[in-house]
Amino acid sequence: MERIPEDLIEKIRSSNDIVDVISDYVPLKKQGRNYFGLCPFHGEKSPSFSVSPDKQIYHCFGCGAGGNVYSFLMNIEGYSFIEALAQLGKKSAIELPQINQQNYSVKGTDEKKAMAEIHELLAKLYHHCLLHTKQGRPALDYLEKRGFTRESIERFQIGFAPDSWETASRFIEKRGLDISVAEKAGLIGKRQSDGKPYDRFRNRIMFPIWDRTGTVVAFGGRVLEANDEPKYLNSPESKIFHKGKTLYGLNLSRAEIRQKQHAVIFEGYVDTISAFRAGVTNGVATLGTSLTEDHAAILRRNVQSVTICYDSDKAGVEAAFRASEILVKQGCTVKISQMPDGMDPDDYINKYGNESFLKDIIGASLTVMAFKIQYYRRGKNLRDEGERMIYIEEIINEIARLPKAVERDHYLRQIASEFNLSLDALKQQQTQTFKQQQRSKDNSPKKRDNNFKIQTLLQKSLLPRNLNAERIVLAHMLKSEESAFLIQEKLESGFNVEEHNAIAAYLYAFYEEGNKPNVGLVMQRIDDDKLRKLASELAMLTISDELNEHELADYIRIISSYPLLREIQEKEKQQQSAIQRNEIKLAAQIAQEIMRMKRSLK
């Protein structure tokens, strides 16, 4: 088993356009020669994440993240290099040779691969059992009575786990796969009496759960009989399945979501599938957990607008409230659908039909503020003066948080009209509340990404001359082999910044091997993450097409003279110290040294 050749690594990299790969995670808009979007590696409200199709690299001017297509997948998915390579190879239909695991694998990679393989095989087994076996016929009849079409069954690969203690375990063993891996994934249990394996999923309709790449990583199992418990049995978290980071159906609906720039989020897979039958082709769902910040970040990378469609019970309303707060914080435009009391989306569609669901539920969704107005009314007797005042104060607190003056005015007028209150008094109260909120925000720990971005850019624009000179020279070296060797010859003492010398060393070695300028390939060779980020930043600098002789001489002079300038500054400090001690003779000697050093700069 040999190492993967570097030319194959480069072939896979060059076969996967970085704009296409990153667009699966981040909505990008073209501005000039580059594409820009919101950085997926830190929270921000204005785009500072840049992708260069010419150089096949990315760089965030806010947090400094940068690299090529491999490093992007490694950072955003947590892949090892070989996992990123395999994923991109699969995408571009380039087959990898047998990999030397000693050189490339990380601990747990083999087990994760085996776990995914078992899930994929069981998904096919369960799907076959549902459609083509006598045991699966009652489950298929049940689904068809519930309105599930063959199209939806095929699209979501719905299956059936037979009423047997060993269908899955025997299937896994016959395939020569490790039963202990299936046990770790929660597919198989072991009897306490004799230690023999048994199937955890039995006599259940099976819903495969995929990760964002379309690999089956877990299952949800629903009972056929209403009195069986538990009604839903889901896979536990494992090395390949994390509920808080997985959105059901995203791999199937991403294209529609991105095309419409709108997603509908449900509480479970049954609601998502039922909604798909009704015409909601851009739906996803959380899996037995409330919406997390990771879920919201995934959605924000793909869309601007999200509709929340949860159950109408108390838990569903509370969950919708929390989800709306998280999504708004991520920068999403949010609406909330209102289900009739005691119904979930699946119930509604089966009772009232597809058209009513699209028009009266999804189409009639409320803005977040309109939803909150209803939310704060719950359980209050608004005829009681005390409860009415509490309610009005809660609503004014929410209105004060709205970013647009038109929205604030609209809802204040609505409250004034409903309760026969003075609009001026409400506006005054809202202004006071807004000021209090701002004071609380100002006193909170400072973690403002946009401020950070502005400060970072400002600092970089005000760098000392020598640092700016080194950065521009390195940018030209990344762009031109000829410039790199010319600078190596002229700059005998090297750069003054250690990181700049390190990048230069990579470049000299790269060009000495006969390679042509290729920023993406250079970054592939840089092991240090800090250096890779710096290289991506330098490659994104706006520089002239060519480095003329006069410019080069000026930059070389600035860089080369910097150590002497530092020495002069140190001597000037010594001179001032001597004067303060009244050592006039010593001060005069130091002054002569300073003059001699300054003459050598000319």
XYZ file of C-alpha atoms in Angstrom:
602
model
C 0.000 0.000 0.000
C 1.722 3.158 -1.238
C 1.262 6.808 -0.474
C -1.141 8.686 -2.698
C 0.854 10.434 -5.442
C 0.946 14.210 -5.230
C -0.175 14.542 -8.838
C -3.357 12.605 -7.994
C -3.990 14.876 -5.007
C -3.594 17.866 -7.319
C -5.805 16.255 -9.985
C -8.639 15.819 -7.479
C -8.166 19.361 -6.153
C -8.208 20.904 -9.619
C -11.257 18.821 -10.599
C -13.327 20.361 -7.793
C -13.963 24.065 -8.290
C -13.706 25.722 -4.890
C -16.660 28.023 -5.608
C -18.909 25.011 -6.292
C -17.753 23.163 -3.166
C -18.094 26.143 -0.834
C -21.464 27.056 -2.377
C -22.854 23.855 -0.845
C -22.258 25.485 2.548
C -22.270 29.244 1.977
C -24.439 31.372 -0.337
C -21.932 33.285 -2.462
C -22.386 36.413 -4.573
C -19.924 37.544 -7.215
C -18.305 40.930 -6.669
C -15.621 41.738 -9.196
C -13.342 38.766 -9.713
C -14.149 37.072 -6.391
C -17.188 35.704 -4.591
C -18.302 36.845 -1.137
C -20.534 35.447 1.584
C -21.012 35.145 5.338
C -18.131 33.301 6.962
C -19.143 29.786 8.135
C -16.387 29.768 10.756
C -17.521 32.742 12.842
C -20.750 34.680 13.282
C -21.075 37.857 11.244
C -23.805 39.981 9.708
C -21.908 41.485 6.770
C -19.919 39.309 4.332
C -16.155 39.218 4.847
C -15.582 35.699 3.486
C -13.967 35.797 0.038
C -13.483 32.971 -2.479
C -11.147 33.356 -5.441
C -12.003 31.186 -8.482
C -8.743 32.245 -10.161
C -6.520 31.192 -7.261
C -8.860 28.434 -5.975
C -8.542 29.630 -2.376
C -10.728 31.259 0.262
C -9.994 33.793 2.967
C -12.051 35.475 5.691
C -10.984 39.048 6.402
C -12.763 38.828 9.762
C -11.453 35.716 11.521
C -8.491 34.982 9.226
C -9.635 31.506 8.115
C -8.163 30.570 4.765
C -6.892 27.775 2.568
C -7.827 25.626 -0.401
C -10.694 23.218 -1.041
C -9.161 20.476 1.139
C -8.637 22.707 4.165
C -12.178 24.068 3.794
C -13.723 20.587 4.077
C -11.352 19.652 6.895
C -12.369 22.739 8.883
C -16.102 22.734 8.229
C -16.732 18.972 8.383
C -13.979 17.974 10.778
C -12.528 15.633 8.147
C -9.006 14.315 8.189
C -7.060 15.106 5.016
C -7.683 11.643 3.588
C -11.414 11.923 4.305
C -11.548 15.262 2.468
C -9.540 13.733 -0.382
C -11.886 10.729 -0.593
C -14.979 12.939 -0.523
C -13.713 15.155 -3.347
C -12.459 12.137 -5.278
C -15.925 10.595 -5.078
C -17.517 13.860 -6.202
C -15.277 14.081 -9.265
C -15.414 10.306 -9.999
C -11.673 9.869 -9.458
C -10.811 6.560 -7.812
C -8.193 6.515 -5.065
C -5.589 3.737 -4.757
C -5.320 1.558 -1.656
C -4.360 3.931 1.140
C -1.533 3.367 3.578
C -3.488 3.603 6.797
C -0.344 4.044 8.869
C 0.393 7.285 7.059
C -3.061 8.656 6.483
C -5.704 7.393 8.861
C -6.713 8.906 12.142
C -7.986 6.950 15.114
C -11.584 5.966 14.604
C -11.714 6.517 10.828
C -11.986 2.768 10.079
C -14.746 2.345 12.657
C -16.689 5.320 11.300
C -16.404 3.908 7.791
C -17.594 0.489 8.961
C -20.464 2.071 10.886
C -21.599 3.995 7.804
C -21.345 0.846 5.661
C -23.573 -1.093 8.081
C -26.174 1.685 8.047
C -26.170 1.835 4.250
C -26.652 -1.941 3.944
C -29.418 -2.058 6.553
C -31.233 0.825 4.860
C -31.317 -1.214 1.632
C -32.413 -4.340 3.547
C -35.265 -2.546 5.343
C -36.404 -0.853 2.114
C -36.489 -4.237 0.360
C -38.425 -5.782 3.244
C -41.087 -3.063 3.015
C -41.627 -3.244 -0.747
C -40.906 -6.843 -1.652
C -41.650 -9.184 1.269
C -44.752 -10.661 2.822
C -43.593 -9.461 6.258
C -43.521 -5.876 5.053
C -46.979 -5.893 3.480
C -48.884 -4.702 6.605
C -46.436 -1.811 6.985
C -46.796 -0.868 3.307
C -50.601 -0.984 3.613
C -50.419 1.228 6.701
C -48.262 3.815 4.913
C -50.517 3.873 1.862
C -53.583 4.372 4.065
C -51.756 7.290 5.710
C -51.305 8.858 2.282
C -47.678 7.887 1.641
C -47.105 7.575 -2.107
C -44.605 5.277 -3.786
C -42.723 8.399 -4.837
C -42.252 9.552 -1.243
C -41.420 6.016 -0.052
C -38.711 5.773 -2.716
C -37.412 9.315 -2.222
C -37.020 8.919 1.531
C -36.016 5.225 1.275
C -38.591 4.220 3.906
C -38.253 0.628 5.032
C -39.517 -1.975 7.480
C -37.692 -3.870 10.238
C -39.332 -7.334 10.489
C -40.781 -8.597 13.762
C -37.684 -10.669 14.445
C -34.924 -10.593 17.045
C -32.111 -11.368 14.609
C -32.841 -10.192 11.048
C -30.331 -7.342 11.170
C -27.723 -9.095 13.320
C -27.648 -12.162 11.047
C -27.485 -9.956 7.956
C -24.502 -8.050 9.384
C -22.650 -11.232 10.344
C -23.279 -12.879 6.953
C -21.729 -9.857 5.281
C -18.606 -10.331 7.393
C -19.045 -7.017 9.186
C -18.160 -6.325 12.820
C -21.264 -6.783 14.983
C -19.647 -4.786 17.783
C -19.603 -1.695 15.525
C -23.364 -2.093 14.979
C -23.761 -2.381 18.744
C -21.886 0.898 19.284
C -24.227 2.561 16.781
C -27.273 1.373 18.751
C -28.528 -0.950 16.003
C -27.838 -4.108 17.932
C -28.155 -5.006 21.606
C -26.771 -7.945 23.606
C -28.734 -10.268 25.836
C -27.612 -10.262 29.455
C -28.358 -13.970 29.768
C -26.066 -15.333 27.051
C -24.410 -12.273 25.441
C -25.923 -13.015 22.037
C -26.885 -10.092 19.764
C -30.467 -9.014 19.101
C -32.090 -6.362 16.882
C -33.132 -3.138 18.614
C -35.439 -2.193 15.744
C -38.237 -4.762 15.369
C -41.656 -4.537 13.700
C -41.152 -0.867 12.930
C -41.389 1.374 9.883
C -37.815 2.542 9.348
C -36.774 6.028 8.301
C -33.091 6.354 7.291
C -31.388 9.501 8.549
C -28.638 10.933 6.372
C -25.796 13.317 6.952
C -25.436 16.256 4.598
C -23.465 14.169 2.067
C -26.268 11.604 1.751
C -24.682 8.842 3.848
C -27.070 6.951 6.144
C -25.889 7.573 9.716
C -28.909 6.631 11.856
C -32.514 5.411 11.832
C -35.864 6.413 13.202
C -38.336 3.594 13.795
C -42.121 4.041 14.140
C -44.474 1.386 15.505
C -47.410 0.078 13.480
C -49.777 -0.417 16.400
C -50.831 2.752 18.237
C -50.623 1.104 21.677
C -47.043 -0.113 21.258
C -44.367 1.750 23.179
C -42.292 3.663 22.503
C -44.072 5.113 19.475
C -40.764 6.331 18.034
C -37.396 4.684 18.592
C -34.400 6.607 17.292
C -30.729 5.745 16.992
C -28.569 7.083 19.807
C -25.737 9.472 19.053
C -22.620 7.807 17.706
C -19.336 8.584 16.003
C -21.210 9.343 12.779
C -24.509 10.736 14.133
C -24.956 13.945 16.139
C -28.561 15.069 16.575
C -27.660 18.666 17.316
C -25.800 18.975 14.002
C -28.077 16.917 11.736
C -31.095 18.209 9.819
C -33.246 15.433 8.416
C -33.773 15.607 4.658
C -31.232 18.363 3.988
C -29.369 16.200 1.496
C -32.615 15.730 -0.479
C -34.010 19.256 -0.250
C -30.831 21.372 -0.451
C -31.219 22.128 -4.163
C -34.805 23.331 -3.666
C -33.855 25.246 -0.530
C -31.076 27.075 -2.302
C -33.158 27.742 -5.398
C -36.068 29.176 -3.376
C -33.766 30.718 -0.748
C -36.283 29.507 1.774
C -36.500 26.485 4.093
C -39.381 25.073 6.133
C -38.339 23.362 9.347
C -40.416 20.666 11.047
C -40.089 18.740 14.309
C -39.718 15.267 12.790
C -39.247 13.129 9.717
C -42.924 12.095 9.346
C -44.014 15.749 9.137
C -41.244 16.450 6.604
C -42.316 13.557 4.372
C -46.014 14.435 4.631
C -45.204 18.063 3.766
C -43.203 16.879 0.751
C -46.298 15.029 -0.479
C -48.234 18.268 -0.041
C -45.730 20.176 -2.184
C -43.223 21.464 0.392
C -40.059 20.287 -1.342
C -37.785 22.534 0.738
C -38.473 20.983 4.151
C -36.068 19.686 6.804
C -36.480 18.555 10.405
C -34.696 18.364 13.715
C -34.421 14.898 15.248
C -35.665 14.535 18.790
C -33.996 17.729 19.923
C -34.742 21.441 19.965
C -33.226 23.577 17.239
C -29.589 24.226 18.111
C -27.213 27.008 17.105
C -25.478 24.469 14.857
C -28.786 23.738 13.117
C -29.407 27.462 12.666
C -25.888 28.001 11.307
C -26.417 25.210 8.748
C -29.684 26.785 7.621
C -28.146 30.267 7.426
C -25.372 28.977 5.197
C -28.007 27.863 2.708
C -30.865 30.365 3.000
C -31.927 33.776 4.232
C -35.573 32.922 5.004
C -36.926 30.146 7.269
C -40.481 29.146 8.185
C -40.975 27.201 11.440
C -43.813 24.675 11.281
C -44.090 22.896 14.645
C -46.908 21.153 16.512
C -49.636 23.269 18.121
C -49.257 21.845 21.644
C -47.561 23.790 24.429
C -44.196 22.097 23.856
C -44.378 22.885 20.137
C -45.202 26.563 20.718
C -42.366 26.912 23.252
C -39.980 25.186 20.852
C -41.040 27.524 18.019
C -40.404 30.543 20.236
C -36.879 29.358 21.124
C -36.125 28.378 17.523
C -37.189 31.799 16.235
C -34.819 33.517 18.695
C -31.883 31.347 17.594
C -32.592 31.794 13.881
C -33.015 35.567 14.147
C -29.713 35.737 16.015
C -28.110 33.935 13.061
C -29.458 36.603 10.721
C -32.395 34.675 9.234
C -35.736 36.180 8.269
C -38.215 34.013 10.176
C -41.915 33.205 9.996
C -43.927 30.819 12.161
C -46.814 28.671 10.948
C -49.849 28.240 13.208
C -51.311 24.750 13.482
C -54.855 24.206 14.827
C -55.014 22.994 18.428
C -53.989 19.387 18.939
C -52.651 18.862 15.405
C -49.258 18.349 13.834
C -48.520 18.901 10.114
C -49.022 15.211 9.267
C -52.451 15.195 10.972
C -53.490 18.396 9.217
C -52.488 17.224 5.740
C -54.336 13.922 6.164
C -57.481 15.692 7.396
C -57.618 18.871 5.288
C -55.465 18.057 2.274
C -52.424 19.426 0.500
C -53.875 22.657 -0.866
C -55.183 23.774 2.509
C -51.831 23.055 4.142
C -49.930 25.136 1.584
C -52.416 28.014 1.641
C -53.774 28.139 5.204
C -50.721 26.948 7.164
C -47.489 27.671 5.272
C -48.937 30.568 3.268
C -50.498 32.202 6.334
C -47.375 32.064 8.502
C -46.856 34.887 10.980
C -43.908 37.200 11.349
C -41.885 36.635 14.510
C -43.393 39.724 16.128
C -46.974 38.724 15.266
C -46.248 35.275 16.712
C -44.857 36.792 19.909
C -47.956 38.959 20.306
C -49.996 35.758 20.394
C -47.379 33.931 22.480
C -47.450 36.472 25.328
C -51.257 36.428 25.397
C -51.346 32.766 26.396
C -52.765 32.200 29.855
C -53.417 35.892 30.511
C -56.729 37.491 31.311
C -56.372 40.777 29.453
C -59.503 42.133 31.135
C -57.510 42.188 34.355
C -55.607 45.463 34.552
C -52.519 43.947 36.187
C -52.143 41.135 33.637
C -52.893 43.551 30.798
C -50.074 45.871 31.919
C -47.652 42.921 32.179
C -48.617 41.875 28.649
C -48.160 45.389 27.207
C -44.755 45.713 28.888
C -43.649 42.352 27.424
C -44.748 43.404 23.939
C -43.060 46.822 24.181
C -39.854 45.029 25.218
C -40.053 42.925 22.033
C -40.968 45.903 19.834
C -37.910 47.781 21.125
C -35.720 44.972 19.766
C -37.038 45.337 16.209
C -34.393 46.804 13.871
C -36.711 48.769 11.559
C -38.532 51.933 12.613
C -41.481 51.108 10.326
C -42.005 47.784 12.099
C -41.830 49.420 15.525
C -44.357 52.065 14.525
C -46.705 49.438 13.042
C -46.887 47.310 16.177
C -47.040 50.277 18.555
C -50.062 51.586 16.641
C -51.607 48.121 16.831
C -51.225 48.025 20.640
C -52.449 51.609 21.003
C -55.573 50.848 18.966
C -56.385 47.566 20.723
C -56.102 48.922 24.266
C -57.083 52.556 23.578
C -53.705 53.903 24.696
C -51.803 57.030 23.747
C -49.416 56.332 20.876
C -47.045 59.031 22.151
C -46.927 57.383 25.587
C -46.176 53.991 24.027
C -43.407 55.485 21.876
C -41.886 57.132 24.936
C -41.978 53.841 26.839
C -40.470 51.990 23.874
C -37.619 54.542 23.638
C -36.817 54.119 27.349
C -36.869 50.341 26.974
C -34.573 50.546 23.945
C -32.053 52.665 25.883
C -32.091 50.167 28.758
C -31.449 47.317 26.334
C -28.546 49.223 24.800
C -27.018 49.901 28.223
C -27.274 46.191 29.071
C -25.656 45.338 25.753
C -22.836 47.827 26.294
C -22.140 46.391 29.761
C -22.098 42.796 28.513
C -18.798 41.064 27.607
C -17.600 42.387 24.266
C -17.921 39.772 21.562
C -18.843 41.705 18.471
C -17.655 40.021 15.337
C -18.274 42.971 13.037
C -16.337 45.292 15.367
C -13.575 42.717 15.411
C -13.554 42.637 11.628
C -13.369 46.426 11.331
C -10.576 46.630 13.912
C -8.656 43.844 12.195
C -8.873 45.507 8.789
C -7.945 48.873 10.281
C -4.899 47.394 11.998
C -3.769 45.781 8.750
C -4.195 49.002 6.797
C -2.003 50.844 9.332
C 0.875 48.376 9.377
C 4.399 49.809 9.482
C 6.076 50.366 6.109
C 8.412 47.408 6.470
C 5.574 44.955 7.207
C 3.506 46.232 4.299
C 6.562 45.914 2.057
C 7.150 42.299 3.135
C 3.489 41.406 2.584
C 3.395 42.920 -0.911
C 6.667 41.239 -1.884
C 5.359 37.857 -0.703
C 2.114 38.392 -2.617
C 4.175 38.886 -5.790
C 6.206 35.775 -4.967
C 2.990 33.736 -4.718
C 1.978 35.065 -8.107
C 5.260 34.804 -10.012
C 8.125 32.288 -10.023
C 10.433 34.853 -11.635
C 9.674 37.408 -8.908
C 10.302 34.823 -6.200
C 13.825 33.962 -7.383
C 14.670 37.616 -8.064
C 13.615 38.555 -4.525
C 15.559 35.606 -3.102
C 18.677 36.944 -4.843
C 18.159 40.574 -3.799
C 16.972 39.982 -0.236
C 20.130 38.384 1.128
C 19.186 38.628 4.804
C 15.683 37.384 4.270
C 12.509 38.783 5.807
C 12.269 40.300 9.263
C 9.072 38.444 10.215
C 9.558 34.777 11.027
C 6.246 33.709 9.445
C 7.157 35.524 6.227
C 10.475 33.671 6.056
C 8.622 30.373 6.545
C 6.228 31.073 3.657
C 9.122 32.170 1.469
C 10.923 28.889 2.230
C 7.882 26.921 1.070
C 7.764 28.983 -2.127
C 11.467 28.590 -2.943
C 11.214 24.810 -2.497
C 7.998 24.688 -4.549
C 9.464 26.590 -7.500
C 12.800 24.740 -7.358
C 10.888 21.535 -8.099
C 9.828 23.048 -11.406
C 6.264 23.905 -10.383
C 4.414 26.834 -11.882
C 2.620 29.375 -9.646
C -0.337 27.661 -7.963
C -1.501 29.110 -4.649
C -3.843 26.212 -3.918
C -1.068 23.662 -4.353
C 1.346 25.716 -2.246
C -1.199 25.796 0.572
C -1.541 22.038 0.319
C 2.118 21.792 1.342
C 1.878 24.178 4.288
C 1.237 22.092 7.408
C 0.903 24.933 9.893
C -2.652 26.313 10.047
C -1.459 29.805 11.043
C 0.897 29.986 8.059
C -1.823 28.687 5.721
C -4.190 31.435 6.864
C -1.484 34.035 6.372
C -0.683 32.711 2.895
C -4.351 32.902 1.884
C -4.526 36.480 3.162
C -1.411 37.472 1.197
C -2.721 35.791 -1.948
C -5.901 37.893 -1.691
C -4.000 41.209 -1.568
C -4.653 43.580 -4.452
C -1.286 44.116 -6.157
C -0.032 45.259 -9.560
C 0.181 42.694 -12.349
C 3.948 42.982 -12.482
C 6.608 44.073 -10.008
C 8.745 46.629 -11.840
C 12.415 47.243 -11.082
C 11.853 50.561 -9.278
C 9.123 49.132 -6.994
C 11.233 46.070 -6.176
C 14.282 48.195 -5.292
C 12.140 50.339 -3.007
C 10.622 47.336 -1.221
C 14.021 45.634 -0.836
C 15.509 48.841 0.639
C 12.638 49.161 3.157
C 12.878 45.515 4.223
C 16.679 45.381 4.359
C 17.019 48.617 6.305
C 14.515 47.683 9.004
C 17.024 45.974 11.376
C 19.266 49.056 11.182
C 16.283 51.338 11.848
C 15.463 49.304 14.944
C 19.080 49.636 16.071
C 18.947 53.422 15.531
C 15.763 53.611 17.620
C 17.471 51.686 20.392
C 20.504 54.020 20.241
C 18.206 57.055 20.467
C 16.691 55.617 23.643
C 20.205 55.154 25.056
C 21.065 58.755 24.150
C 17.978 60.096 25.936
C 18.804 58.001 28.990
C 22.382 59.357 29.026
C 21.094 62.942 28.815
C 18.722 62.319 31.724
C 21.671 61.017 33.784
C 23.641 64.146 32.759
C 26.314 61.999 31.031
C 26.923 64.538 28.282
C 30.090 62.947 26.843
C 28.388 59.534 26.463
C 25.337 61.158 24.886
C 27.576 62.905 22.326
C 29.324 59.628 21.423
C 25.963 57.900 20.918
C 24.803 60.828 18.745
C 27.823 60.345 16.469
C 27.031 56.635 16.167
C 23.440 57.464 15.249
C 24.596 59.896 12.539
C 26.973 57.298 11.094
C 24.185 54.665 11.050
C 21.728 57.053 9.378
C 24.271 57.868 6.653
C 24.557 54.176 5.832
C 20.788 54.079 5.143
C 21.134 56.452 2.184
